[in-house]
Amino acid sequence: MYEILSLIGQFGPIIVLAGTFLEGEVFAIIGGFLAYRGSYPFEMMIALAFAGSFVGDLSVFLFARFSSNHRWVARWRSRRKFAKALELVERYQAYFVIVNRYIYGLRMPGLIALGLSRISITRFVLLNLFGAALWAGIFTTVGYVFGYSIGSVFAHLQVMERGVGIVLIVIAVALAGWFAWRQWGPVFMRRARNRRGERLAPGSKRRPTDPDLR
């Protein structure tokens, strides 16, 4: 477990930047936790979370705006959540740019809907700046304020690590055995039945227990 913490500490800026670019809150909280541990400055973690969130949302928005016929955009448009996102965009255009990143499962279809809507690029950029700054500040601060609690969770996981490892090994062995049986068990059973059938087939050598041989 300490190896995991070491890796997070070593590659913290990359993890926070890439994580907030792709999805979100967990990685901003990790940034706050790293600031709490003193691995990196708090301001740096907020800046990275802001940059990742801002650039990530802007990238999806621009891609949907200028590549609306792309199959990736079309795939999202065919999903059920997209209709809901488009409806919200049409009703609350400016408000939606800010709150979209807080709605789990709606960020991507929401950004695509924004890209396909009538909102101007300039307006989106300004609202996205404000929304990303607010979002990064909130979740990085959460990670910093609750850094002690997060550290306690890692400490408990360290104590449980050996037991969890044994359980995972047992589960892995059991799954391997189950898959092996699924793959080869029927073959062995079929061969065993064939051999038994050959021994009991007519004309085969009778066993000493037959009445005629007594």
mmCIF file of C-alpha atoms in Angstrom:
data_model
loop_
_atom_site.group_PDB
_atom_site.id
_atom_site.type_symbol
_atom_site.label_atom_id
_atom_site.label_comp_id
_atom_site.label_asym_id
_atom_site.label_seq_id
_atom_site.Cartn_x
_atom_site.Cartn_y
_atom_site.Cartn_z
ATOM 1 C CA MET A 1 0.000 0.000 0.000
ATOM 2 C CA TYR A 2 2.859 2.356 0.707
ATOM 3 C CA GLU A 3 4.128 1.585 -2.799
ATOM 4 C CA ILE A 4 0.822 2.881 -4.160
ATOM 5 C CA LEU A 5 1.127 6.051 -2.094
ATOM 6 C CA SER A 6 4.694 6.442 -3.327
ATOM 7 C CA LEU A 7 3.610 6.160 -6.951
ATOM 8 C CA ILE A 8 0.754 8.618 -6.406
ATOM 9 C CA GLY A 9 3.173 11.019 -4.757
ATOM 10 C CA GLN A 10 5.771 10.632 -7.483
ATOM 11 C CA PHE A 11 3.409 11.056 -10.425
ATOM 12 C CA GLY A 12 0.839 13.191 -8.625
ATOM 13 C CA PRO A 13 0.768 16.149 -11.052
ATOM 14 C CA ILE A 14 0.378 13.868 -14.078
ATOM 15 C CA ILE A 15 -2.348 11.831 -12.350
ATOM 16 C CA VAL A 16 -4.306 14.937 -11.326
ATOM 17 C CA LEU A 17 -3.992 16.638 -14.719
ATOM 18 C CA ALA A 18 -4.850 13.549 -16.793
ATOM 19 C CA GLY A 19 -7.587 12.405 -14.419
ATOM 20 C CA THR A 20 -9.399 15.731 -14.331
ATOM 21 C CA PHE A 21 -9.055 16.015 -18.118
ATOM 22 C CA LEU A 22 -10.812 12.674 -18.611
ATOM 23 C CA GLU A 23 -13.340 12.535 -15.783
ATOM 24 C CA GLY A 24 -13.071 14.177 -12.515
ATOM 25 C CA GLU A 25 -13.751 14.623 -8.877
ATOM 26 C CA VAL A 26 -11.684 11.743 -7.501
ATOM 27 C CA PHE A 27 -8.502 13.086 -9.087
ATOM 28 C CA ALA A 28 -9.087 16.614 -7.840
ATOM 29 C CA ILE A 29 -9.559 15.156 -4.338
ATOM 30 C CA ILE A 30 -6.309 13.203 -4.761
ATOM 31 C CA GLY A 31 -4.609 16.501 -5.576
ATOM 32 C CA GLY A 32 -5.921 17.998 -2.336
ATOM 33 C CA PHE A 33 -4.741 14.933 -0.415
ATOM 34 C CA LEU A 34 -1.229 15.276 -1.890
ATOM 35 C CA ALA A 35 -1.211 18.932 -0.855
ATOM 36 C CA TYR A 36 -2.270 17.895 2.665
ATOM 37 C CA ARG A 37 0.660 15.453 2.818
ATOM 38 C CA GLY A 38 3.007 18.234 1.748
ATOM 39 C CA SER A 39 3.993 16.494 -1.489
ATOM 40 C CA TYR A 40 3.011 19.472 -3.622
ATOM 41 C CA PRO A 41 1.752 23.021 -3.045
ATOM 42 C CA PHE A 42 -1.993 23.387 -2.620
ATOM 43 C CA GLU A 43 -2.149 26.117 -5.267
ATOM 44 C CA MET A 44 -0.385 23.849 -7.761
ATOM 45 C CA MET A 45 -2.937 21.077 -7.282
ATOM 46 C CA ILE A 46 -5.838 23.493 -7.773
ATOM 47 C CA ALA A 47 -4.199 24.865 -10.929
ATOM 48 C CA LEU A 48 -3.704 21.369 -12.348
ATOM 49 C CA ALA A 49 -7.280 20.345 -11.559
ATOM 50 C CA PHE A 50 -8.535 23.565 -13.140
ATOM 51 C CA ALA A 51 -6.408 23.100 -16.267
ATOM 52 C CA GLY A 52 -7.451 19.479 -16.713
ATOM 53 C CA SER A 53 -11.148 20.216 -16.267
ATOM 54 C CA PHE A 54 -11.139 23.334 -18.438
ATOM 55 C CA VAL A 55 -9.146 21.861 -21.330
ATOM 56 C CA GLY A 56 -11.022 18.545 -21.187
ATOM 57 C CA ASP A 57 -14.449 20.179 -21.407
ATOM 58 C CA LEU A 58 -13.316 22.605 -24.091
ATOM 59 C CA SER A 59 -11.845 19.778 -26.191
ATOM 60 C CA VAL A 60 -15.075 17.776 -26.180
ATOM 61 C CA PHE A 61 -17.134 20.904 -26.883
ATOM 62 C CA LEU A 62 -15.014 21.917 -29.877
ATOM 63 C CA PHE A 63 -14.910 18.376 -31.236
ATOM 64 C CA ALA A 64 -18.712 18.134 -31.122
ATOM 65 C CA ARG A 65 -19.032 21.610 -32.667
ATOM 66 C CA PHE A 66 -16.750 20.955 -35.654
ATOM 67 C CA SER A 67 -17.140 17.175 -36.039
ATOM 68 C CA SER A 68 -20.849 16.735 -35.476
ATOM 69 C CA ASN A 69 -21.045 13.972 -38.084
ATOM 70 C CA HIS A 70 -18.279 11.897 -36.549
ATOM 71 C CA ARG A 71 -19.356 8.377 -35.556
ATOM 72 C CA TRP A 72 -18.215 8.960 -31.946
ATOM 73 C CA VAL A 73 -20.552 11.970 -31.653
ATOM 74 C CA ALA A 74 -23.334 10.057 -33.408
ATOM 75 C CA ARG A 75 -22.926 7.185 -30.933
ATOM 76 C CA TRP A 76 -23.447 9.539 -28.004
ATOM 77 C CA ARG A 77 -26.392 11.225 -29.709
ATOM 78 C CA SER A 78 -28.155 7.874 -29.972
ATOM 79 C CA ARG A 79 -28.007 7.267 -26.217
ATOM 80 C CA ARG A 80 -30.934 7.897 -23.927
ATOM 81 C CA LYS A 81 -29.083 10.384 -21.695
ATOM 82 C CA PHE A 82 -28.300 12.618 -24.646
ATOM 83 C CA ALA A 83 -31.923 13.639 -25.130
ATOM 84 C CA LYS A 84 -32.075 14.679 -21.475
ATOM 85 C CA ALA A 85 -28.839 16.644 -21.770
ATOM 86 C CA LEU A 86 -30.009 18.420 -24.908
ATOM 87 C CA GLU A 87 -33.277 19.362 -23.221
ATOM 88 C CA LEU A 88 -31.402 20.869 -20.262
ATOM 89 C CA VAL A 89 -29.049 22.746 -22.589
ATOM 90 C CA GLU A 90 -31.927 24.324 -24.460
ATOM 91 C CA ARG A 91 -33.586 25.434 -21.211
ATOM 92 C CA TYR A 92 -30.582 26.536 -19.143
ATOM 93 C CA GLN A 93 -27.788 27.165 -21.599
ATOM 94 C CA ALA A 94 -25.389 29.282 -19.498
ATOM 95 C CA TYR A 95 -26.268 27.606 -16.204
ATOM 96 C CA PHE A 96 -25.722 24.165 -17.717
ATOM 97 C CA VAL A 97 -22.112 24.925 -18.709
ATOM 98 C CA ILE A 98 -21.263 25.445 -15.031
ATOM 99 C CA VAL A 99 -23.243 22.641 -13.388
ATOM 100 C CA ASN A 100 -22.776 19.973 -16.068
ATOM 101 C CA ARG A 101 -19.482 18.745 -14.576
ATOM 102 C CA TYR A 102 -21.184 18.048 -11.237
ATOM 103 C CA ILE A 103 -23.797 15.672 -12.680
ATOM 104 C CA TYR A 104 -22.492 12.109 -12.661
ATOM 105 C CA GLY A 105 -22.844 10.365 -16.004
ATOM 106 C CA LEU A 106 -23.987 13.515 -17.801
ATOM 107 C CA ARG A 107 -20.694 15.308 -18.386
ATOM 108 C CA MET A 108 -19.867 13.791 -21.772
ATOM 109 C CA PRO A 109 -23.347 13.883 -23.343
ATOM 110 C CA GLY A 110 -23.810 17.335 -21.829
ATOM 111 C CA LEU A 111 -20.661 18.662 -23.489
ATOM 112 C CA ILE A 112 -21.641 17.140 -26.820
ATOM 113 C CA ALA A 113 -25.091 18.699 -26.500
ATOM 114 C CA LEU A 114 -23.459 22.054 -25.765
ATOM 115 C CA GLY A 115 -21.250 21.651 -28.825
ATOM 116 C CA LEU A 116 -24.315 21.024 -30.967
ATOM 117 C CA SER A 117 -26.323 23.847 -29.395
ATOM 118 C CA ARG A 118 -26.441 27.511 -30.425
ATOM 119 C CA ILE A 119 -24.167 28.762 -27.633
ATOM 120 C CA SER A 120 -21.214 30.745 -28.970
ATOM 121 C CA ILE A 121 -17.647 29.523 -28.453
ATOM 122 C CA THR A 122 -16.693 32.745 -26.648
ATOM 123 C CA ARG A 123 -19.566 32.431 -24.197
ATOM 124 C CA PHE A 124 -18.779 28.792 -23.551
ATOM 125 C CA VAL A 125 -15.094 29.554 -22.919
ATOM 126 C CA LEU A 126 -15.889 32.288 -20.386
ATOM 127 C CA LEU A 127 -18.457 30.182 -18.541
ATOM 128 C CA ASN A 128 -16.152 27.175 -18.662
ATOM 129 C CA LEU A 129 -13.361 29.234 -17.092
ATOM 130 C CA PHE A 130 -15.586 30.161 -14.187
ATOM 131 C CA GLY A 131 -17.055 26.668 -13.835
ATOM 132 C CA ALA A 132 -13.683 24.898 -13.945
ATOM 133 C CA ALA A 133 -12.170 27.284 -11.388
ATOM 134 C CA LEU A 134 -15.098 26.787 -8.995
ATOM 135 C CA TRP A 135 -15.077 23.009 -9.467
ATOM 136 C CA ALA A 136 -11.313 22.672 -8.966
ATOM 137 C CA GLY A 137 -11.391 24.837 -5.859
ATOM 138 C CA ILE A 138 -14.213 22.860 -4.244
ATOM 139 C CA PHE A 139 -12.932 19.325 -4.790
ATOM 140 C CA THR A 140 -9.246 20.061 -4.226
ATOM 141 C CA THR A 141 -10.209 21.724 -0.948
ATOM 142 C CA VAL A 142 -12.276 18.664 -0.015
ATOM 143 C CA GLY A 143 -9.215 16.470 -0.511
ATOM 144 C CA TYR A 144 -7.095 18.840 1.561
ATOM 145 C CA VAL A 145 -9.575 19.284 4.428
ATOM 146 C CA PHE A 146 -10.278 15.570 4.679
ATOM 147 C CA GLY A 147 -6.670 14.585 4.077
ATOM 148 C CA TYR A 148 -6.374 13.074 7.554
ATOM 149 C CA SER A 149 -9.403 10.851 6.977
ATOM 150 C CA ILE A 150 -8.091 9.749 3.581
ATOM 151 C CA GLY A 151 -4.732 8.942 5.165
ATOM 152 C CA SER A 152 -6.496 6.879 7.827
ATOM 153 C CA VAL A 153 -8.226 4.880 5.113
ATOM 154 C CA PHE A 154 -4.862 4.070 3.533
ATOM 155 C CA ALA A 155 -3.516 3.091 6.957
ATOM 156 C CA HIS A 156 -6.387 0.668 7.521
ATOM 157 C CA LEU A 157 -5.884 -0.726 4.047
ATOM 158 C CA GLN A 158 -2.232 -1.314 4.920
ATOM 159 C CA VAL A 159 -3.290 -3.432 7.911
ATOM 160 C CA MET A 160 -5.802 -5.336 5.790
ATOM 161 C CA GLU A 161 -3.461 -5.726 2.845
ATOM 162 C CA ARG A 162 -2.093 -9.169 3.774
ATOM 163 C CA GLY A 163 -5.513 -10.633 4.488
ATOM 164 C CA VAL A 164 -6.957 -9.119 1.345
ATOM 165 C CA GLY A 165 -4.043 -10.502 -0.644
ATOM 166 C CA ILE A 166 -4.677 -14.038 0.650
ATOM 167 C CA VAL A 167 -8.372 -13.764 -0.150
ATOM 168 C CA LEU A 168 -7.593 -12.515 -3.656
ATOM 169 C CA ILE A 169 -5.181 -15.400 -4.221
ATOM 170 C CA VAL A 170 -7.802 -17.934 -3.083
ATOM 171 C CA ILE A 171 -10.386 -16.328 -5.364
ATOM 172 C CA ALA A 172 -7.934 -16.315 -8.268
ATOM 173 C CA VAL A 173 -7.101 -20.012 -7.773
ATOM 174 C CA ALA A 174 -10.789 -20.901 -7.488
ATOM 175 C CA LEU A 175 -11.623 -18.974 -10.660
ATOM 176 C CA ALA A 176 -8.717 -20.580 -12.499
ATOM 177 C CA GLY A 177 -9.943 -24.025 -11.427
ATOM 178 C CA TRP A 178 -13.497 -23.221 -12.450
ATOM 179 C CA PHE A 179 -12.441 -21.976 -15.883
ATOM 180 C CA ALA A 180 -10.174 -25.008 -16.329
ATOM 181 C CA TRP A 181 -13.075 -27.311 -15.477
ATOM 182 C CA ARG A 182 -15.359 -25.448 -17.870
ATOM 183 C CA GLN A 183 -12.737 -25.848 -20.583
ATOM 184 C CA TRP A 184 -11.471 -29.409 -19.985
ATOM 185 C CA GLY A 185 -13.984 -31.011 -17.618
ATOM 186 C CA PRO A 186 -16.480 -32.093 -20.289
ATOM 187 C CA VAL A 187 -13.646 -33.657 -22.306
ATOM 188 C CA PHE A 188 -12.479 -35.755 -19.343
ATOM 189 C CA MET A 189 -16.049 -36.757 -18.499
ATOM 190 C CA ARG A 190 -16.689 -37.799 -22.105
ATOM 191 C CA ARG A 191 -13.517 -39.890 -22.184
ATOM 192 C CA ALA A 192 -14.435 -41.553 -18.893
ATOM 193 C CA ARG A 193 -17.900 -42.459 -20.216
ATOM 194 C CA ASN A 194 -16.402 -43.845 -23.431
ATOM 195 C CA ARG A 195 -13.979 -46.049 -21.507
ATOM 196 C CA ARG A 196 -16.751 -47.323 -19.270
ATOM 197 C CA GLY A 197 -18.884 -48.055 -22.335
ATOM 198 C CA GLU A 198 -16.053 -49.984 -23.942
ATOM 199 C CA ARG A 199 -15.644 -52.175 -20.858
ATOM 200 C CA LEU A 200 -19.371 -52.949 -20.741
ATOM 201 C CA ALA A 201 -19.847 -53.389 -24.482
ATOM 202 C CA PRO A 202 -21.071 -56.860 -25.801
ATOM 203 C CA GLY A 203 -18.237 -59.300 -26.490
ATOM 204 C CA SER A 204 -15.917 -57.710 -23.983
ATOM 205 C CA LYS A 205 -14.069 -59.935 -21.557
ATOM 206 C CA ARG A 206 -16.337 -60.857 -18.663
ATOM 207 C CA ARG A 207 -15.251 -60.094 -15.167
ATOM 208 C CA PRO A 208 -14.536 -62.908 -12.660
ATOM 209 C CA THR A 209 -17.667 -61.986 -10.755
ATOM 210 C CA ASP A 210 -19.950 -63.181 -13.585
ATOM 211 C CA PRO A 211 -22.065 -66.251 -12.542
ATOM 212 C CA ASP A 212 -20.719 -68.462 -15.364
ATOM 213 C CA LEU A 213 -17.164 -68.097 -14.094
ATOM 214 C CA ARG A 214 -17.852 -69.018 -10.506
#
